[in-house]
PDB file of C-alpha atoms in Angstrom:
ATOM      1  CA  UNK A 297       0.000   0.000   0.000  1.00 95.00           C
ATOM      2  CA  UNK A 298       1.059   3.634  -0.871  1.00 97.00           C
ATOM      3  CA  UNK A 299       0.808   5.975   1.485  1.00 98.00           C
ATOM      4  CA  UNK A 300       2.415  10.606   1.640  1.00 98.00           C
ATOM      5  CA  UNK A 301       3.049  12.124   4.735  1.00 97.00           C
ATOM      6  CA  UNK A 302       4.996  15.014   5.454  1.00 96.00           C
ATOM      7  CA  UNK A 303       9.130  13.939   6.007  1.00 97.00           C
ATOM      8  CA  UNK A 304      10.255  13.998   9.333  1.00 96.00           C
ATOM      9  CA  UNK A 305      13.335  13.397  11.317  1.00 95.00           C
ATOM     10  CA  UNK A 306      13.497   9.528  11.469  1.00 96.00           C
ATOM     11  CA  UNK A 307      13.417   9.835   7.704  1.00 97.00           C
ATOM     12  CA  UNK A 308      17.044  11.073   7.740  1.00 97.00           C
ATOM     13  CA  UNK A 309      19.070   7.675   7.633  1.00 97.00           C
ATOM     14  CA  UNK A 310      17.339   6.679   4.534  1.00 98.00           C
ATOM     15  CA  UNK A 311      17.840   9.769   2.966  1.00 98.00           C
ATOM     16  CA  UNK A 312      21.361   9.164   3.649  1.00 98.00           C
ATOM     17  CA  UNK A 313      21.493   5.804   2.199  1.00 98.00           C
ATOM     18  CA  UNK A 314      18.699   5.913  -0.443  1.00 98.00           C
ATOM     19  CA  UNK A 315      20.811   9.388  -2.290  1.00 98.00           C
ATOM     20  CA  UNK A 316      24.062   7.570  -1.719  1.00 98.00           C
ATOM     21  CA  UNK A 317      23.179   5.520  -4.438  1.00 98.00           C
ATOM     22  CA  UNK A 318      24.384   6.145  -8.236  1.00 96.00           C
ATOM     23  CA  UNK A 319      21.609   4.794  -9.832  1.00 96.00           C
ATOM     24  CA  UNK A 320      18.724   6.627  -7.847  1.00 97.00           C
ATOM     25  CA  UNK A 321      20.456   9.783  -8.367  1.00 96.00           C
ATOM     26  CA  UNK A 322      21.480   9.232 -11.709  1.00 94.00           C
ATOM     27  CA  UNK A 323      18.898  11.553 -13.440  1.00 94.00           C
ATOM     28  CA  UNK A 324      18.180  13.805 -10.450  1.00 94.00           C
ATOM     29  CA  UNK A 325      19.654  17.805 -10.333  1.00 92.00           C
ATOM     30  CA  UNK A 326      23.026  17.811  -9.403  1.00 91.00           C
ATOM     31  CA  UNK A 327      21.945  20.563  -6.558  1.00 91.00           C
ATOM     32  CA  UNK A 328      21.438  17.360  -4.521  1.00 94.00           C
ATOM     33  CA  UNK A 329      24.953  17.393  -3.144  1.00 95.00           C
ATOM     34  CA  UNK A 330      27.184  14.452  -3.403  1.00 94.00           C
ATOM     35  CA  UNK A 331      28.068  12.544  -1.347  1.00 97.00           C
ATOM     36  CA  UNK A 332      24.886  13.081   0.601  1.00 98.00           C
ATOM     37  CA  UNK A 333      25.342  13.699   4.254  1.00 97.00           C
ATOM     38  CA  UNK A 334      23.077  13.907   7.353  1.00 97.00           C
ATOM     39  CA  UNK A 335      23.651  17.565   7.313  1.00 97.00           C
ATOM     40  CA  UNK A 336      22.069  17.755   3.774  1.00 97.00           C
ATOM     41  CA  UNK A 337      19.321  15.640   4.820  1.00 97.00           C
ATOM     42  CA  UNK A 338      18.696  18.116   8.013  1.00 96.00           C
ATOM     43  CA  UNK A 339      18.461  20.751   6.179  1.00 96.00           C
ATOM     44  CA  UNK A 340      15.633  19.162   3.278  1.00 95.00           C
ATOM     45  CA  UNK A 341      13.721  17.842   5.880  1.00 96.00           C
ATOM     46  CA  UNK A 342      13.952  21.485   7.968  1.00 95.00           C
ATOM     47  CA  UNK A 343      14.131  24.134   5.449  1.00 94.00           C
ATOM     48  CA  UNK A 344      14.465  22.941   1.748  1.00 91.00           C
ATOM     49  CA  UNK A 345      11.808  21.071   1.251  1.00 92.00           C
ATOM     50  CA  UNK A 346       9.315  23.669   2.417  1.00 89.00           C
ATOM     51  CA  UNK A 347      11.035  26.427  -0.133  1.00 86.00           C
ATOM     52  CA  UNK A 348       8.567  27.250  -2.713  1.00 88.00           C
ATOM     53  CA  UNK A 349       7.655  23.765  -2.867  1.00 93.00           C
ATOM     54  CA  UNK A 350       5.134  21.037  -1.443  1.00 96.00           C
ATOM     55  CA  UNK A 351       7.080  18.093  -0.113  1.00 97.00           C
ATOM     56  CA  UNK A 352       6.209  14.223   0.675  1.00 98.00           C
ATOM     57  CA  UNK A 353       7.578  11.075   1.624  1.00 98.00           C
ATOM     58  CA  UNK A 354       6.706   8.094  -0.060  1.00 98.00           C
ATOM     59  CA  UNK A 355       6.170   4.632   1.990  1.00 98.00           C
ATOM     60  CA  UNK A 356       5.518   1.774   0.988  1.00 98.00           C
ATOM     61  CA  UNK A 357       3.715  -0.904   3.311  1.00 97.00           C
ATOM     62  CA  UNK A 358       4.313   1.378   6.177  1.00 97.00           C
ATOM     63  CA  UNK A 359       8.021   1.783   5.111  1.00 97.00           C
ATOM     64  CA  UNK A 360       9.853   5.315   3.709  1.00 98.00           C
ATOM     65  CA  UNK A 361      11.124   4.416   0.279  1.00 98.00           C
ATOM     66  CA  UNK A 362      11.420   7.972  -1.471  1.00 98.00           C
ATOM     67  CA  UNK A 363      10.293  11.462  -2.083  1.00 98.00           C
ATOM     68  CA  UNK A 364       7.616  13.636  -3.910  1.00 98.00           C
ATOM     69  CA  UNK A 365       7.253  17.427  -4.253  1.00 97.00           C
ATOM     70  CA  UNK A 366       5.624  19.929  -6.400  1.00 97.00           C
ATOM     71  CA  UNK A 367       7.798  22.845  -6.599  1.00 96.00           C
ATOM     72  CA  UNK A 368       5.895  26.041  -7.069  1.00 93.00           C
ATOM     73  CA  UNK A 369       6.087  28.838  -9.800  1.00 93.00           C
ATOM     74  CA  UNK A 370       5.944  32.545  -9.422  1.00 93.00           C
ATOM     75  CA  UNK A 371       4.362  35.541 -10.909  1.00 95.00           C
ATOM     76  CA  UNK A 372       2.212  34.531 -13.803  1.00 96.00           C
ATOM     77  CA  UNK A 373       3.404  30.921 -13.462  1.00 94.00           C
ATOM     78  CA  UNK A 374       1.900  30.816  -9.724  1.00 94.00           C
ATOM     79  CA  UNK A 375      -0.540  28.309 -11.102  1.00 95.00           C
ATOM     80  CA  UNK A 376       1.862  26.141 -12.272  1.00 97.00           C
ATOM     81  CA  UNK A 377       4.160  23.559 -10.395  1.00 97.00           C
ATOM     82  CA  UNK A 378       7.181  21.542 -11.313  1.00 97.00           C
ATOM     83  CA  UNK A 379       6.889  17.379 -10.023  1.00 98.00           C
ATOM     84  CA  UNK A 380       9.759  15.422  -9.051  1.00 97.00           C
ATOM     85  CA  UNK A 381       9.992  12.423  -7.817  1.00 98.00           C
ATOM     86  CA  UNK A 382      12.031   9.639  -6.589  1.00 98.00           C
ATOM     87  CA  UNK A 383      11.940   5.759  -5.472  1.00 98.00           C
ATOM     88  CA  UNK A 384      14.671   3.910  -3.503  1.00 98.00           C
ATOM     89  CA  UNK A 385      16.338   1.218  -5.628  1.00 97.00           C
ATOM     90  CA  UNK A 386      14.868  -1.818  -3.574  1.00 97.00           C
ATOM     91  CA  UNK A 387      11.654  -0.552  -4.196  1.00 98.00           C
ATOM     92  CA  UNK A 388      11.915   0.103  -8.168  1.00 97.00           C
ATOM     93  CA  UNK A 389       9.410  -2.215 -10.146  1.00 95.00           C
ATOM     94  CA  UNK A 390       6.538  -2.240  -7.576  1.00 96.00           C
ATOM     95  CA  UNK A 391       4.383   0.396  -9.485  1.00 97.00           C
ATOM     96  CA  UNK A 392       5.496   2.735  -6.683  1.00 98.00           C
ATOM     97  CA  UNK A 393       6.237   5.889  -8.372  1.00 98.00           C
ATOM     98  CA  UNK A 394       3.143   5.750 -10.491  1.00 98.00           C
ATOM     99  CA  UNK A 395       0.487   5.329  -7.412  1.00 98.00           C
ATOM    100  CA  UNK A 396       2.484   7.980  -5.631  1.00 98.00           C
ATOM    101  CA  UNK A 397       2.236  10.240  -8.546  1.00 98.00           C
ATOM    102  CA  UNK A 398      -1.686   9.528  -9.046  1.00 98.00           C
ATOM    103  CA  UNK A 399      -2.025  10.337  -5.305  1.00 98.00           C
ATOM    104  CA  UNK A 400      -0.053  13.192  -5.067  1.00 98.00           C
ATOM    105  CA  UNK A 401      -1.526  14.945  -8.588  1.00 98.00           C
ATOM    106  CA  UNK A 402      -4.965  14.686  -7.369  1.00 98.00           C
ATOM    107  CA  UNK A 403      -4.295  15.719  -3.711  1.00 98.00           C
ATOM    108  CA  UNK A 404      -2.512  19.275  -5.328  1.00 97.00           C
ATOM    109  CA  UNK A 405      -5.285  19.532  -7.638  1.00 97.00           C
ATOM    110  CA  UNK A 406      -8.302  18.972  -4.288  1.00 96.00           C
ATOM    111  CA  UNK A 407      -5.649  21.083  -1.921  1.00 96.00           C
ATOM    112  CA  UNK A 408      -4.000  24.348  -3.851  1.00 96.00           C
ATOM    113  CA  UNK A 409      -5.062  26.309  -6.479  1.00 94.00           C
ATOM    114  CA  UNK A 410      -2.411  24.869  -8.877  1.00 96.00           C
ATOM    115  CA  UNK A 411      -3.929  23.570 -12.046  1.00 96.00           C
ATOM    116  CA  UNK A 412      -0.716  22.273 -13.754  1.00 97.00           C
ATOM    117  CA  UNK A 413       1.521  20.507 -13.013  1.00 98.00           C
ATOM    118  CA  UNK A 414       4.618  19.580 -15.248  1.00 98.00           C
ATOM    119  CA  UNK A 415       7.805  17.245 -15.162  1.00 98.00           C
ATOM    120  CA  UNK A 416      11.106  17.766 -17.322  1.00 97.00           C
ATOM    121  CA  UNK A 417      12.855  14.397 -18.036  1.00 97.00           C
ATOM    122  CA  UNK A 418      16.025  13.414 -19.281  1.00 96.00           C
ATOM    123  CA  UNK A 419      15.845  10.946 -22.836  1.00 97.00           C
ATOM    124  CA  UNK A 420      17.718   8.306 -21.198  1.00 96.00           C
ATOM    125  CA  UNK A 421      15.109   7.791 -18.179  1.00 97.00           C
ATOM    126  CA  UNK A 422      12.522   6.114 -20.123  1.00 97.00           C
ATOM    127  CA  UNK A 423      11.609   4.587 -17.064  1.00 96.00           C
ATOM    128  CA  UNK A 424      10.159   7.740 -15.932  1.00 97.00           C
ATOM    129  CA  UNK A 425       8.557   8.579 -18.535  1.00 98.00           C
ATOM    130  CA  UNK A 426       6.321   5.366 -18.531  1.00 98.00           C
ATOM    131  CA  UNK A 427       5.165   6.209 -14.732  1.00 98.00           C
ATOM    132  CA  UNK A 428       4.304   9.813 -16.101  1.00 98.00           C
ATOM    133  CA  UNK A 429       2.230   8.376 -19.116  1.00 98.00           C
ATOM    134  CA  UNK A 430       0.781   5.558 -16.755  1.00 98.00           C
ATOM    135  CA  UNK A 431      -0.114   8.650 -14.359  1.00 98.00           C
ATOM    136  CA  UNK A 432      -1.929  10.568 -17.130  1.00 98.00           C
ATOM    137  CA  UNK A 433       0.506  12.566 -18.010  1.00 98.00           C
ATOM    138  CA  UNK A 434       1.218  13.617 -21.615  1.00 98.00           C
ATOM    139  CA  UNK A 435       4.124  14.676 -23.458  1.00 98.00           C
ATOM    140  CA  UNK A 436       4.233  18.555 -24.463  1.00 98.00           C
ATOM    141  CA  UNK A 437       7.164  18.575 -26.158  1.00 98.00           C
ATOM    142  CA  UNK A 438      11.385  17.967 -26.621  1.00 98.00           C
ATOM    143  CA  UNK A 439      14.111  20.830 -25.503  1.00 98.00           C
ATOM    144  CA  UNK A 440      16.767  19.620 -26.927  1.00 97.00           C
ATOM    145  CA  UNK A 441      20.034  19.091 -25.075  1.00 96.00           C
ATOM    146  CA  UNK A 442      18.479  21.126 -22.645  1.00 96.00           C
ATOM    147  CA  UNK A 443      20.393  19.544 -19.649  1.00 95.00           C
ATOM    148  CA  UNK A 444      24.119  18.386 -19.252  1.00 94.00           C
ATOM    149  CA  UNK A 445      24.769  16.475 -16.278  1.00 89.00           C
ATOM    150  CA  UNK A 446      28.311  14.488 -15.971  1.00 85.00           C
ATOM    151  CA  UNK A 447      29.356  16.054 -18.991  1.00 91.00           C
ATOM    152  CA  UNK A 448      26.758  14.897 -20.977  1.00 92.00           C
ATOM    153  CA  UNK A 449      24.019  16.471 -22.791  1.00 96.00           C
ATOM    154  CA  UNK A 450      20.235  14.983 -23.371  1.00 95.00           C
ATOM    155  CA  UNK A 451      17.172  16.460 -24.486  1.00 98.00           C
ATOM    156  CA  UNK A 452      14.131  16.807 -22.293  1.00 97.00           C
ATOM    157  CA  UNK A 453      10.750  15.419 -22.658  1.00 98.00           C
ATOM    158  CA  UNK A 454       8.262  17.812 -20.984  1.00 98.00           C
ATOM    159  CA  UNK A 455       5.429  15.361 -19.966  1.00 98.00           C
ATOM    160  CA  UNK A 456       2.176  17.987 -18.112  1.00 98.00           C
ATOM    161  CA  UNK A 457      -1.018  16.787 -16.728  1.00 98.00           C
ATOM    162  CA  UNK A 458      -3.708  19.702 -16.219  1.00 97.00           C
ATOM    163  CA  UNK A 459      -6.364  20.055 -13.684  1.00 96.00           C
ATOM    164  CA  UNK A 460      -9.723  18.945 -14.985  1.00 90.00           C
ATOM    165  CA  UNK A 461     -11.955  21.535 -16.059  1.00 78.00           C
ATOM    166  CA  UNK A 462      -9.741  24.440 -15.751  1.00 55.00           C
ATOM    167  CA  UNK A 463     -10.471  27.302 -17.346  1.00 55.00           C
ATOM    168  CA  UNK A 464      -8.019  30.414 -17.342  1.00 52.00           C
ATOM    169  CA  UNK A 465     -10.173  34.186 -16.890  1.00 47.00           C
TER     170      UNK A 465
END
């Protein structure tokens, strides 16, 4: 069962280990320092993760196995967010990502006054580009080589979902 809650300080040994890994970091922003340190994950769970953004941990069967925010936009982008997510390597495979990502879309759309919400993805992450399709997301469009990470350079698949029946004054 998928569960969000808000993080909390027991969450920060997992954060440790779980961002510590290569592979779950792999397509993540760099701004996530490396090696990740309980320090770092202090500071998300006090201050970053309530910058401009709406934060959740992800648990599965009672259990913390990731993260999932909506990071807010500002003047007349307020009603749009950006979504990230990510799920521990152990836990890859179990449809994780994409019930957390159903949850979490509809509880911004019920909660705020957002009505889009959108998700940049590298080319090579396929992977997360099924859970946004599988989570009614659909692709806007390509910027290409819009990111360079480890000195290389991919194009970015814009995937969006919009709040039902939204209309814009």
């Amino acid at each position: 069962m998928i569960t969000l809650r808000d993080l909390g300080n027991d969450d920060q040994l997992l954060l440790v280990k779980y961002l510590n890994d290569p592979e779950v970091i792999r397509y993540l922003s760099s701004k996530i320092p490396n090696p990740y340190t309980v320090d770092d994950a202090n500071w998300w769970i006090e201050t970053g993760s309530k910058d401009h953004a709406i934060v959740k941990a992800v648990e599965f069967n009672g259990v913390f196995c990731g993260v999932i925010g909506a990071y807010t936009q500002v003047f007349e982008y307020a009603h749009s967010a950006e979504v990230g997510y990510w799920i521990a390597k152990p836990y890859w495979g179990k449809r994780i990502a994409t019930q957390a990502l159903q949850l979490f879309t509809a509880d911004i759309f019920n909660q705020t006054s957002i009505s889009r919400l959108f998700n940049p993805v590298s080319a090579p992450n396929i992977a997360s580009m099924r859970v946004l399709e599988k989570a009614g997301y659909q692709l806007e469009g390509v910027l290409r080589r819009s990111v360079c990470k480890a000195g290389d350079c991919y194009d970015e698949h814009v995937f969006a979902r919009l709040k039902p029946n939204e209309g814009l004054g």
